């Protein structure tokens, strides 16, 4: 929408707020308006793209590092409680885990040429499970043979004629394959659109570090009981 991908949260804004001390909504709306306006003109986009990468990298490095620092500042006092430490530990474990080993969720990982094939066969939810019609490949139902007397041997038709045998050609048939018809993604002729969309959404959330980490944190916060000392501290009069 307006030049922005739909699955981006732009968490670097937290770092910018921490650096500038400006969290005004009007400033955010003004920046959004300028970004939308600039996105409509290719010349301006080309000028932005011409900025040297070291400069862009330096700015981005500060923003995302500040995001980490701001997060540690928020979590710091909370980590004194054992329950909170466990929630943060497990959330980070899942987030960093899928970032380092994405094939656990989606088998294509960072592959390119064989990516569609791997995604179709392997992973947490292989894509072949949402395929309604698989491609067909030619397979050999029965091999060719050469009958010489009471014996049957496997030779070429020319060799069978030379030795005076009776040649029987191989019988082939077209059968569906669930493991891809080639090595370049010819794995399914027709997917179930509803289930395929649901699968894509779930896989996108699970393989995104800040997606799975937030889900784990929310679930643990709901199911883990508070420690007794926490409840006592809350009951004490101010």
mmCIF file of N, CA and C in Angstrom, residues 105-233:
data_model
loop_
_atom_site.group_PDB
_atom_site.id
_atom_site.type_symbol
_atom_site.label_atom_id
_atom_site.label_comp_id
_atom_site.label_asym_id
_atom_site.label_seq_id
_atom_site.Cartn_x
_atom_site.Cartn_y
_atom_site.Cartn_z
ATOM 1 N N UNK A 105 10.635 -24.182 9.935
ATOM 2 C CA UNK A 105 9.243 -23.838 9.647
ATOM 3 C C UNK A 105 8.946 -23.984 8.158
ATOM 4 N N UNK A 106 9.738 -23.347 7.331
ATOM 5 C CA UNK A 106 9.573 -23.407 5.881
ATOM 6 C C UNK A 106 10.833 -24.020 5.295
ATOM 7 N N UNK A 107 10.695 -25.177 4.666
ATOM 8 C CA UNK A 107 11.877 -25.944 4.252
ATOM 9 C C UNK A 107 12.683 -25.270 3.160
ATOM 10 N N UNK A 108 12.098 -24.288 2.456
ATOM 11 C CA UNK A 108 12.872 -23.640 1.404
ATOM 12 C C UNK A 108 13.980 -22.769 1.971
ATOM 13 N N UNK A 109 13.834 -22.280 3.219
ATOM 14 C CA UNK A 109 14.887 -21.503 3.861
ATOM 15 C C UNK A 109 15.360 -20.363 2.983
ATOM 16 N N UNK A 110 16.656 -20.303 2.762
ATOM 17 C CA UNK A 110 17.227 -19.250 1.917
ATOM 18 C C UNK A 110 17.591 -19.793 0.540
ATOM 19 N N UNK A 111 17.083 -20.981 0.195
ATOM 20 C CA UNK A 111 17.398 -21.580 -1.102
ATOM 21 C C UNK A 111 16.697 -20.822 -2.216
ATOM 22 N N UNK A 112 17.170 -20.981 -3.433
ATOM 23 C CA UNK A 112 16.577 -20.279 -4.557
ATOM 24 C C UNK A 112 16.067 -21.247 -5.621
ATOM 25 N N UNK A 113 16.988 -21.970 -6.276
ATOM 26 C CA UNK A 113 16.589 -22.806 -7.399
ATOM 27 C C UNK A 113 15.684 -23.955 -6.957
ATOM 28 N N UNK A 114 16.032 -24.625 -5.849
ATOM 29 C CA UNK A 114 15.244 -25.750 -5.363
ATOM 30 C C UNK A 114 14.240 -25.325 -4.301
ATOM 31 N N UNK A 115 14.066 -24.024 -4.105
ATOM 32 C CA UNK A 115 13.219 -23.542 -3.023
ATOM 33 C C UNK A 115 11.791 -24.041 -3.102
ATOM 34 N N UNK A 116 11.169 -23.965 -4.274
ATOM 35 C CA UNK A 116 9.777 -24.390 -4.413
ATOM 36 C C UNK A 116 9.633 -25.888 -4.174
ATOM 37 N N UNK A 117 10.606 -26.657 -4.635
ATOM 38 C CA UNK A 117 10.546 -28.103 -4.419
ATOM 39 C C UNK A 117 10.642 -28.451 -2.938
ATOM 40 N N UNK A 118 11.588 -27.809 -2.229
ATOM 41 C CA UNK A 118 11.750 -28.072 -0.806
ATOM 42 C C UNK A 118 10.525 -27.626 -0.021
ATOM 43 N N UNK A 119 9.965 -26.471 -0.385
ATOM 44 C CA UNK A 119 8.776 -25.964 0.295
ATOM 45 C C UNK A 119 7.587 -26.887 0.064
ATOM 46 N N UNK A 120 7.559 -27.557 -1.081
ATOM 47 C CA UNK A 120 6.445 -28.444 -1.424
ATOM 48 C C UNK A 120 6.509 -29.763 -0.647
ATOM 49 N N UNK A 121 7.712 -30.238 -0.346
ATOM 50 C CA UNK A 121 7.864 -31.581 0.214
ATOM 51 C C UNK A 121 8.104 -31.565 1.719
ATOM 52 N N UNK A 122 8.917 -30.595 2.191
ATOM 53 C CA UNK A 122 9.333 -30.603 3.589
ATOM 54 C C UNK A 122 8.804 -29.381 4.334
ATOM 55 N N UNK A 123 9.101 -29.325 5.622
ATOM 56 C CA UNK A 123 8.733 -28.187 6.444
ATOM 57 C C UNK A 123 7.658 -28.520 7.463
ATOM 58 N N UNK A 124 7.300 -27.532 8.260
ATOM 59 C CA UNK A 124 6.288 -27.720 9.289
ATOM 60 C C UNK A 124 4.928 -28.035 8.682
ATOM 61 N N UNK A 125 4.598 -27.398 7.576
ATOM 62 C CA UNK A 125 3.351 -27.651 6.838
ATOM 63 C C UNK A 125 3.694 -27.708 5.358
ATOM 64 N N UNK A 126 4.113 -28.882 4.835
ATOM 65 C CA UNK A 126 4.514 -28.979 3.416
ATOM 66 C C UNK A 126 3.377 -28.560 2.495
ATOM 67 N N UNK A 127 3.739 -27.909 1.400
ATOM 68 C CA UNK A 127 2.709 -27.352 0.528
ATOM 69 C C UNK A 127 1.929 -28.427 -0.229
ATOM 70 N N UNK A 128 2.481 -29.641 -0.330
ATOM 71 C CA UNK A 128 1.745 -30.691 -1.049
ATOM 72 C C UNK A 128 0.452 -31.070 -0.313
ATOM 73 N N UNK A 129 0.348 -30.706 0.962
ATOM 74 C CA UNK A 129 -0.860 -31.015 1.723
ATOM 75 C C UNK A 129 -2.039 -30.130 1.329
ATOM 76 N N UNK A 130 -1.788 -29.035 0.592
ATOM 77 C CA UNK A 130 -2.870 -28.155 0.149
ATOM 78 C C UNK A 130 -3.000 -28.190 -1.372
ATOM 79 N N UNK A 131 -2.471 -29.219 -1.991
ATOM 80 C CA UNK A 131 -2.550 -29.367 -3.451
ATOM 81 C C UNK A 131 -3.727 -30.273 -3.809
ATOM 82 N N UNK A 132 -4.572 -29.827 -4.732
ATOM 83 C CA UNK A 132 -5.732 -30.614 -5.170
ATOM 84 C C UNK A 132 -5.428 -31.475 -6.397
ATOM 85 N N UNK A 133 -4.525 -31.012 -7.249
ATOM 86 C CA UNK A 133 -4.220 -31.758 -8.478
ATOM 87 C C UNK A 133 -2.712 -31.756 -8.719
ATOM 88 N N UNK A 134 -2.124 -32.936 -8.688
ATOM 89 C CA UNK A 134 -0.680 -33.065 -8.852
ATOM 90 C C UNK A 134 -0.333 -33.301 -10.329
ATOM 91 N N UNK A 135 0.871 -32.919 -10.758
ATOM 92 C CA UNK A 135 1.300 -33.203 -12.131
ATOM 93 C C UNK A 135 1.562 -34.702 -12.316
ATOM 94 N N UNK A 136 1.513 -35.116 -13.570
ATOM 95 C CA UNK A 136 1.736 -36.530 -13.878
ATOM 96 C C UNK A 136 3.074 -36.702 -14.583
ATOM 97 N N UNK A 137 3.731 -37.805 -14.284
ATOM 98 C CA UNK A 137 4.991 -38.155 -14.934
ATOM 99 C C UNK A 137 4.868 -39.556 -15.512
ATOM 100 N N UNK A 138 5.638 -39.799 -16.568
ATOM 101 C CA UNK A 138 5.615 -41.116 -17.209
ATOM 102 C C UNK A 138 6.523 -42.071 -16.442
ATOM 103 N N UNK A 139 5.963 -43.175 -16.028
ATOM 104 C CA UNK A 139 6.731 -44.184 -15.305
ATOM 105 C C UNK A 139 6.595 -45.531 -16.014
ATOM 106 N N UNK A 140 7.548 -46.387 -15.768
ATOM 107 C CA UNK A 140 7.582 -47.703 -16.402
ATOM 108 C C UNK A 140 6.809 -48.695 -15.552
ATOM 109 N N UNK A 141 5.665 -49.163 -16.110
ATOM 110 C CA UNK A 141 4.837 -50.123 -15.373
ATOM 111 C C UNK A 141 5.458 -51.515 -15.402
ATOM 112 N N UNK A 142 5.976 -51.912 -16.542
ATOM 113 C CA UNK A 142 6.671 -53.204 -16.655
ATOM 114 C C UNK A 142 7.849 -53.026 -17.609
ATOM 115 N N UNK A 143 9.023 -53.580 -17.292
ATOM 116 C CA UNK A 143 10.207 -53.371 -18.136
ATOM 117 C C UNK A 143 10.144 -54.181 -19.433
ATOM 118 N N UNK A 144 10.992 -53.766 -20.374
ATOM 119 C CA UNK A 144 11.078 -54.525 -21.628
ATOM 120 C C UNK A 144 11.773 -55.861 -21.371
ATOM 121 N N UNK A 145 11.484 -56.819 -22.235
ATOM 122 C CA UNK A 145 12.083 -58.149 -22.064
ATOM 123 C C UNK A 145 12.261 -58.815 -23.416
ATOM 124 N N UNK A 146 13.162 -59.798 -23.423
ATOM 125 C CA UNK A 146 13.422 -60.573 -24.644
ATOM 126 C C UNK A 146 13.301 -62.057 -24.288
ATOM 127 N N UNK A 147 12.296 -62.699 -24.869
ATOM 128 C CA UNK A 147 12.048 -64.115 -24.582
ATOM 129 C C UNK A 147 12.856 -64.988 -25.529
ATOM 130 N N UNK A 148 13.752 -65.777 -24.955
ATOM 131 C CA UNK A 148 14.565 -66.719 -25.722
ATOM 132 C C UNK A 148 14.301 -68.106 -25.140
ATOM 133 N N UNK A 149 13.490 -68.891 -25.882
ATOM 134 C CA UNK A 149 13.092 -70.190 -25.339
ATOM 135 C C UNK A 149 12.187 -69.991 -24.135
ATOM 136 N N UNK A 150 12.557 -70.610 -23.016
ATOM 137 C CA UNK A 150 11.795 -70.475 -21.778
ATOM 138 C C UNK A 150 12.354 -69.395 -20.857
ATOM 139 N N UNK A 151 13.364 -68.663 -21.310
ATOM 140 C CA UNK A 151 14.017 -67.643 -20.495
ATOM 141 C C UNK A 151 13.671 -66.250 -21.010
ATOM 142 N N UNK A 152 13.673 -65.302 -20.105
ATOM 143 C CA UNK A 152 13.425 -63.893 -20.447
ATOM 144 C C UNK A 152 14.611 -63.078 -19.954
ATOM 145 N N UNK A 153 15.213 -62.347 -20.858
ATOM 146 C CA UNK A 153 16.359 -61.528 -20.508
ATOM 147 C C UNK A 153 16.080 -60.080 -20.895
ATOM 148 N N UNK A 154 16.878 -59.174 -20.333
ATOM 149 C CA UNK A 154 16.702 -57.739 -20.618
ATOM 150 C C UNK A 154 17.829 -57.275 -21.520
ATOM 151 N N UNK A 155 17.502 -57.076 -22.784
ATOM 152 C CA UNK A 155 18.459 -56.572 -23.776
ATOM 153 C C UNK A 155 17.723 -55.597 -24.675
ATOM 154 N N UNK A 156 18.470 -54.913 -25.525
ATOM 155 C CA UNK A 156 17.846 -54.000 -26.470
ATOM 156 C C UNK A 156 17.101 -54.783 -27.545
ATOM 157 N N UNK A 157 16.222 -54.069 -28.252
ATOM 158 C CA UNK A 157 15.438 -54.718 -29.294
ATOM 159 C C UNK A 157 16.332 -55.262 -30.403
ATOM 160 N N UNK A 158 17.396 -54.517 -30.765
ATOM 161 C CA UNK A 158 18.305 -54.970 -31.826
ATOM 162 C C UNK A 158 19.034 -56.244 -31.418
ATOM 163 N N UNK A 159 19.505 -56.288 -30.155
ATOM 164 C CA UNK A 159 20.204 -57.482 -29.685
ATOM 165 C C UNK A 159 19.262 -58.676 -29.601
ATOM 166 N N UNK A 160 18.014 -58.407 -29.234
ATOM 167 C CA UNK A 160 17.043 -59.498 -29.144
ATOM 168 C C UNK A 160 16.773 -60.102 -30.522
ATOM 169 N N UNK A 161 16.734 -59.245 -31.552
ATOM 170 C CA UNK A 161 16.509 -59.740 -32.921
ATOM 171 C C UNK A 161 17.695 -60.574 -33.392
ATOM 172 N N UNK A 162 18.905 -60.162 -33.030
ATOM 173 C CA UNK A 162 20.104 -60.892 -33.437
ATOM 174 C C UNK A 162 20.146 -62.308 -32.869
ATOM 175 N N UNK A 163 19.668 -62.464 -31.647
ATOM 176 C CA UNK A 163 19.731 -63.798 -31.024
ATOM 177 C C UNK A 163 18.453 -64.597 -31.275
ATOM 178 N N UNK A 164 17.549 -64.019 -32.096
ATOM 179 C CA UNK A 164 16.347 -64.754 -32.479
ATOM 180 C C UNK A 164 15.296 -64.822 -31.401
ATOM 181 N N UNK A 165 15.269 -63.870 -30.532
ATOM 182 C CA UNK A 165 14.280 -63.861 -29.454
ATOM 183 C C UNK A 165 13.051 -63.046 -29.814
ATOM 184 N N UNK A 166 12.077 -63.076 -28.899
ATOM 185 C CA UNK A 166 10.843 -62.303 -29.073
ATOM 186 C C UNK A 166 10.886 -61.110 -28.130
ATOM 187 N N UNK A 167 10.905 -59.925 -28.719
ATOM 188 C CA UNK A 167 11.065 -58.706 -27.920
ATOM 189 C C UNK A 167 9.705 -58.161 -27.489
ATOM 190 N N UNK A 168 9.582 -57.804 -26.223
ATOM 191 C CA UNK A 168 8.369 -57.182 -25.670
ATOM 192 C C UNK A 168 8.750 -55.807 -25.129
ATOM 193 N N UNK A 169 8.231 -54.726 -25.725
ATOM 194 C CA UNK A 169 8.620 -53.384 -25.274
ATOM 195 C C UNK A 169 8.094 -53.084 -23.864
ATOM 196 N N UNK A 170 8.705 -52.089 -23.245
ATOM 197 C CA UNK A 170 8.283 -51.682 -21.901
ATOM 198 C C UNK A 170 6.912 -51.016 -21.957
ATOM 199 N N UNK A 171 6.165 -51.214 -20.904
ATOM 200 C CA UNK A 171 4.834 -50.612 -20.794
ATOM 201 C C UNK A 171 4.928 -49.436 -19.821
ATOM 202 N N UNK A 172 4.535 -48.264 -20.282
ATOM 203 C CA UNK A 172 4.592 -47.063 -19.439
ATOM 204 C C UNK A 172 3.188 -46.534 -19.181
ATOM 205 N N UNK A 173 3.065 -45.759 -18.115
ATOM 206 C CA UNK A 173 1.792 -45.140 -17.784
ATOM 207 C C UNK A 173 2.052 -43.806 -17.092
ATOM 208 N N UNK A 174 1.059 -42.938 -17.155
ATOM 209 C CA UNK A 174 1.156 -41.626 -16.509
ATOM 210 C C UNK A 174 0.556 -41.718 -15.109
ATOM 211 N N UNK A 175 1.365 -41.368 -14.115
ATOM 212 C CA UNK A 175 0.905 -41.415 -12.723
ATOM 213 C C UNK A 175 1.198 -40.082 -12.048
ATOM 214 N N UNK A 176 0.388 -39.732 -11.057
ATOM 215 C CA UNK A 176 0.600 -38.500 -10.297
ATOM 216 C C UNK A 176 1.832 -38.626 -9.416
ATOM 217 N N UNK A 177 2.561 -37.530 -9.298
ATOM 218 C CA UNK A 177 3.715 -37.498 -8.405
ATOM 219 C C UNK A 177 3.549 -36.379 -7.386
ATOM 220 N N UNK A 178 3.797 -36.682 -6.117
ATOM 221 C CA UNK A 178 3.688 -35.692 -5.045
ATOM 222 C C UNK A 178 5.044 -35.119 -4.655
ATOM 223 N N UNK A 179 6.072 -35.499 -5.382
ATOM 224 C CA UNK A 179 7.428 -35.031 -5.058
ATOM 225 C C UNK A 179 8.005 -34.155 -6.163
ATOM 226 N N UNK A 180 7.148 -33.486 -6.939
ATOM 227 C CA UNK A 180 7.534 -32.555 -8.015
ATOM 228 C C UNK A 180 7.974 -33.296 -9.270
ATOM 229 N N UNK A 181 7.477 -32.811 -10.406
ATOM 230 C CA UNK A 181 7.771 -33.451 -11.696
ATOM 231 C C UNK A 181 9.133 -33.054 -12.236
ATOM 232 N N UNK A 182 9.708 -31.962 -11.757
ATOM 233 C CA UNK A 182 11.055 -31.567 -12.164
ATOM 234 C C UNK A 182 11.726 -30.860 -10.992
ATOM 235 N N UNK A 183 12.874 -30.274 -11.232
ATOM 236 C CA UNK A 183 13.637 -29.635 -10.158
ATOM 237 C C UNK A 183 13.462 -28.118 -10.119
ATOM 238 N N UNK A 184 12.431 -27.627 -10.796
ATOM 239 C CA UNK A 184 12.257 -26.177 -10.856
ATOM 240 C C UNK A 184 10.842 -25.753 -10.478
ATOM 241 N N UNK A 185 10.231 -26.473 -9.532
ATOM 242 C CA UNK A 185 8.967 -26.026 -8.979
ATOM 243 C C UNK A 185 7.711 -26.547 -9.632
ATOM 244 N N UNK A 186 7.804 -27.497 -10.585
ATOM 245 C CA UNK A 186 6.599 -28.083 -11.180
ATOM 246 C C UNK A 186 6.068 -29.149 -10.226
ATOM 247 N N UNK A 187 5.384 -28.685 -9.175
ATOM 248 C CA UNK A 187 4.990 -29.580 -8.087
ATOM 249 C C UNK A 187 3.489 -29.754 -7.965
ATOM 250 N N UNK A 188 2.717 -28.799 -8.435
ATOM 251 C CA UNK A 188 1.263 -28.882 -8.282
ATOM 252 C C UNK A 188 0.597 -28.128 -9.429
ATOM 253 N N UNK A 189 -0.440 -28.723 -10.004
ATOM 254 C CA UNK A 189 -1.159 -28.077 -11.094
ATOM 255 C C UNK A 189 -2.275 -27.177 -10.575
ATOM 256 N N UNK A 190 -2.825 -27.527 -9.394
ATOM 257 C CA UNK A 190 -3.928 -26.739 -8.855
ATOM 258 C C UNK A 190 -3.912 -26.828 -7.334
ATOM 259 N N UNK A 191 -3.738 -25.680 -6.684
ATOM 260 C CA UNK A 191 -3.759 -25.630 -5.221
ATOM 261 C C UNK A 191 -5.161 -25.280 -4.722
ATOM 262 N N UNK A 192 -5.451 -25.720 -3.514
ATOM 263 C CA UNK A 192 -6.663 -25.293 -2.826
ATOM 264 C C UNK A 192 -6.430 -23.856 -2.351
ATOM 265 N N UNK A 193 -7.083 -22.898 -2.979
ATOM 266 C CA UNK A 193 -6.769 -21.491 -2.742
ATOM 267 C C UNK A 193 -6.962 -21.088 -1.280
ATOM 268 N N UNK A 194 -8.052 -21.535 -0.671
ATOM 269 C CA UNK A 194 -8.316 -21.164 0.711
ATOM 270 C C UNK A 194 -7.278 -21.715 1.666
ATOM 271 N N UNK A 195 -6.998 -23.003 1.571
ATOM 272 C CA UNK A 195 -6.028 -23.630 2.459
ATOM 273 C C UNK A 195 -4.616 -23.144 2.173
ATOM 274 N N UNK A 196 -4.316 -22.878 0.891
ATOM 275 C CA UNK A 196 -2.985 -22.385 0.553
ATOM 276 C C UNK A 196 -2.765 -20.987 1.126
ATOM 277 N N UNK A 197 -3.795 -20.144 1.098
ATOM 278 C CA UNK A 197 -3.685 -18.807 1.688
ATOM 279 C C UNK A 197 -3.520 -18.895 3.198
ATOM 280 N N UNK A 198 -4.276 -19.801 3.836
ATOM 281 C CA UNK A 198 -4.149 -19.987 5.283
ATOM 282 C C UNK A 198 -2.752 -20.482 5.635
ATOM 283 N N UNK A 199 -2.245 -21.440 4.860
ATOM 284 C CA UNK A 199 -0.900 -21.971 5.104
ATOM 285 C C UNK A 199 0.149 -20.876 4.968
ATOM 286 N N UNK A 200 0.033 -20.067 3.906
ATOM 287 C CA UNK A 200 1.007 -18.993 3.686
ATOM 288 C C UNK A 200 1.008 -18.007 4.844
ATOM 289 N N UNK A 201 -0.185 -17.669 5.346
ATOM 290 C CA UNK A 201 -0.285 -16.715 6.452
ATOM 291 C C UNK A 201 0.362 -17.270 7.719
ATOM 292 N N UNK A 202 0.063 -18.540 8.020
ATOM 293 C CA UNK A 202 0.607 -19.142 9.240
ATOM 294 C C UNK A 202 2.118 -19.293 9.144
ATOM 295 N N UNK A 203 2.608 -19.761 7.991
ATOM 296 C CA UNK A 203 4.049 -19.937 7.814
ATOM 297 C C UNK A 203 4.767 -18.588 7.892
ATOM 298 N N UNK A 204 4.155 -17.537 7.322
ATOM 299 C CA UNK A 204 4.764 -16.197 7.356
ATOM 300 C C UNK A 204 4.920 -15.710 8.792
ATOM 301 N N UNK A 205 3.900 -15.973 9.615
ATOM 302 C CA UNK A 205 3.969 -15.541 11.019
ATOM 303 C C UNK A 205 5.001 -16.358 11.780
ATOM 304 N N UNK A 206 4.998 -17.678 11.569
ATOM 305 C CA UNK A 206 5.867 -18.548 12.353
ATOM 306 C C UNK A 206 7.343 -18.381 11.991
ATOM 307 N N UNK A 207 7.639 -18.056 10.734
ATOM 308 C CA UNK A 207 9.044 -17.941 10.351
ATOM 309 C C UNK A 207 9.582 -16.511 10.490
ATOM 310 N N UNK A 208 8.709 -15.572 10.951
ATOM 311 C CA UNK A 208 9.148 -14.207 11.198
ATOM 312 C C UNK A 208 9.556 -14.099 12.662
ATOM 313 N N UNK A 209 10.802 -13.756 12.961
ATOM 314 C CA UNK A 209 11.264 -13.764 14.354
ATOM 315 C C UNK A 209 10.397 -12.950 15.302
ATOM 316 N N UNK A 210 10.079 -11.694 14.935
ATOM 317 C CA UNK A 210 9.285 -10.875 15.847
ATOM 318 C C UNK A 210 7.814 -11.281 15.838
ATOM 319 N N UNK A 211 7.409 -12.160 14.914
ATOM 320 C CA UNK A 211 6.044 -12.685 14.921
ATOM 321 C C UNK A 211 5.893 -13.821 15.908
ATOM 322 N N UNK A 212 6.747 -14.832 15.784
ATOM 323 C CA UNK A 212 6.669 -15.992 16.660
ATOM 324 C C UNK A 212 7.056 -15.624 18.081
ATOM 325 N N UNK A 213 8.008 -14.703 18.248
ATOM 326 C CA UNK A 213 8.437 -14.310 19.594
ATOM 327 C C UNK A 213 7.301 -13.643 20.356
ATOM 328 N N UNK A 214 6.552 -12.762 19.702
ATOM 329 C CA UNK A 214 5.428 -12.083 20.355
ATOM 330 C C UNK A 214 4.335 -13.076 20.723
ATOM 331 N N UNK A 215 4.064 -14.031 19.829
ATOM 332 C CA UNK A 215 3.030 -15.033 20.111
ATOM 333 C C UNK A 215 3.417 -15.872 21.321
ATOM 334 N N UNK A 216 4.676 -16.317 21.367
ATOM 335 C CA UNK A 216 5.136 -17.119 22.508
ATOM 336 C C UNK A 216 5.033 -16.317 23.805
ATOM 337 N N UNK A 217 5.417 -15.042 23.761
ATOM 338 C CA UNK A 217 5.353 -14.207 24.957
ATOM 339 C C UNK A 217 3.908 -14.024 25.431
ATOM 340 N N UNK A 218 2.986 -13.796 24.499
ATOM 341 C CA UNK A 218 1.583 -13.614 24.872
ATOM 342 C C UNK A 218 0.997 -14.881 25.484
ATOM 343 N N UNK A 219 1.281 -16.031 24.863
ATOM 344 C CA UNK A 219 0.740 -17.296 25.368
ATOM 345 C C UNK A 219 1.287 -17.598 26.763
ATOM 346 N N UNK A 220 2.594 -17.429 26.937
ATOM 347 C CA UNK A 220 3.196 -17.704 28.246
ATOM 348 C C UNK A 220 2.664 -16.748 29.311
ATOM 349 N N UNK A 221 2.468 -15.496 28.943
ATOM 350 C CA UNK A 221 1.955 -14.531 29.910
ATOM 351 C C UNK A 221 0.538 -14.874 30.353
ATOM 352 N N UNK A 222 -0.218 -15.531 29.475
ATOM 353 C CA UNK A 222 -1.590 -15.906 29.816
ATOM 354 C C UNK A 222 -1.650 -17.167 30.665
ATOM 355 N N UNK A 223 -0.755 -18.120 30.413
ATOM 356 C CA UNK A 223 -0.886 -19.423 31.075
ATOM 357 C C UNK A 223 -0.010 -19.573 32.313
ATOM 358 N N UNK A 224 1.080 -18.804 32.418
ATOM 359 C CA UNK A 224 1.965 -18.964 33.569
ATOM 360 C C UNK A 224 1.404 -18.235 34.787
ATOM 361 N N UNK A 225 1.317 -18.905 35.920
ATOM 362 C CA UNK A 225 0.811 -18.229 37.119
ATOM 363 C C UNK A 225 1.842 -17.264 37.689
ATOM 364 N N UNK A 226 1.355 -16.254 38.372
ATOM 365 C CA UNK A 226 2.249 -15.316 39.031
ATOM 366 C C UNK A 226 2.828 -15.953 40.282
ATOM 367 N N UNK A 227 4.055 -15.597 40.597
ATOM 368 C CA UNK A 227 4.677 -16.134 41.796
ATOM 369 C C UNK A 227 4.071 -15.498 43.037
ATOM 370 N N UNK A 228 4.141 -16.203 44.137
ATOM 371 C CA UNK A 228 3.503 -15.754 45.376
ATOM 372 C C UNK A 228 4.062 -14.422 45.860
ATOM 373 N N UNK A 229 5.371 -14.260 45.739
ATOM 374 C CA UNK A 229 5.963 -13.016 46.211
ATOM 375 C C UNK A 229 5.502 -11.826 45.389
ATOM 376 N N UNK A 230 5.195 -12.061 44.100
ATOM 377 C CA UNK A 230 4.674 -10.978 43.268
ATOM 378 C C UNK A 230 3.318 -10.523 43.779
ATOM 379 N N UNK A 231 2.443 -11.496 44.093
ATOM 380 C CA UNK A 231 1.126 -11.173 44.572
ATOM 381 C C UNK A 231 1.196 -10.438 45.908
ATOM 382 N N UNK A 232 2.104 -10.880 46.799
ATOM 383 C CA UNK A 232 2.255 -10.210 48.089
ATOM 384 C C UNK A 232 2.699 -8.768 47.915
ATOM 385 N N UNK A 233 3.624 -8.540 46.991
ATOM 386 C CA UNK A 233 4.110 -7.186 46.759
ATOM 387 C C UNK A 233 3.001 -6.279 46.234
#
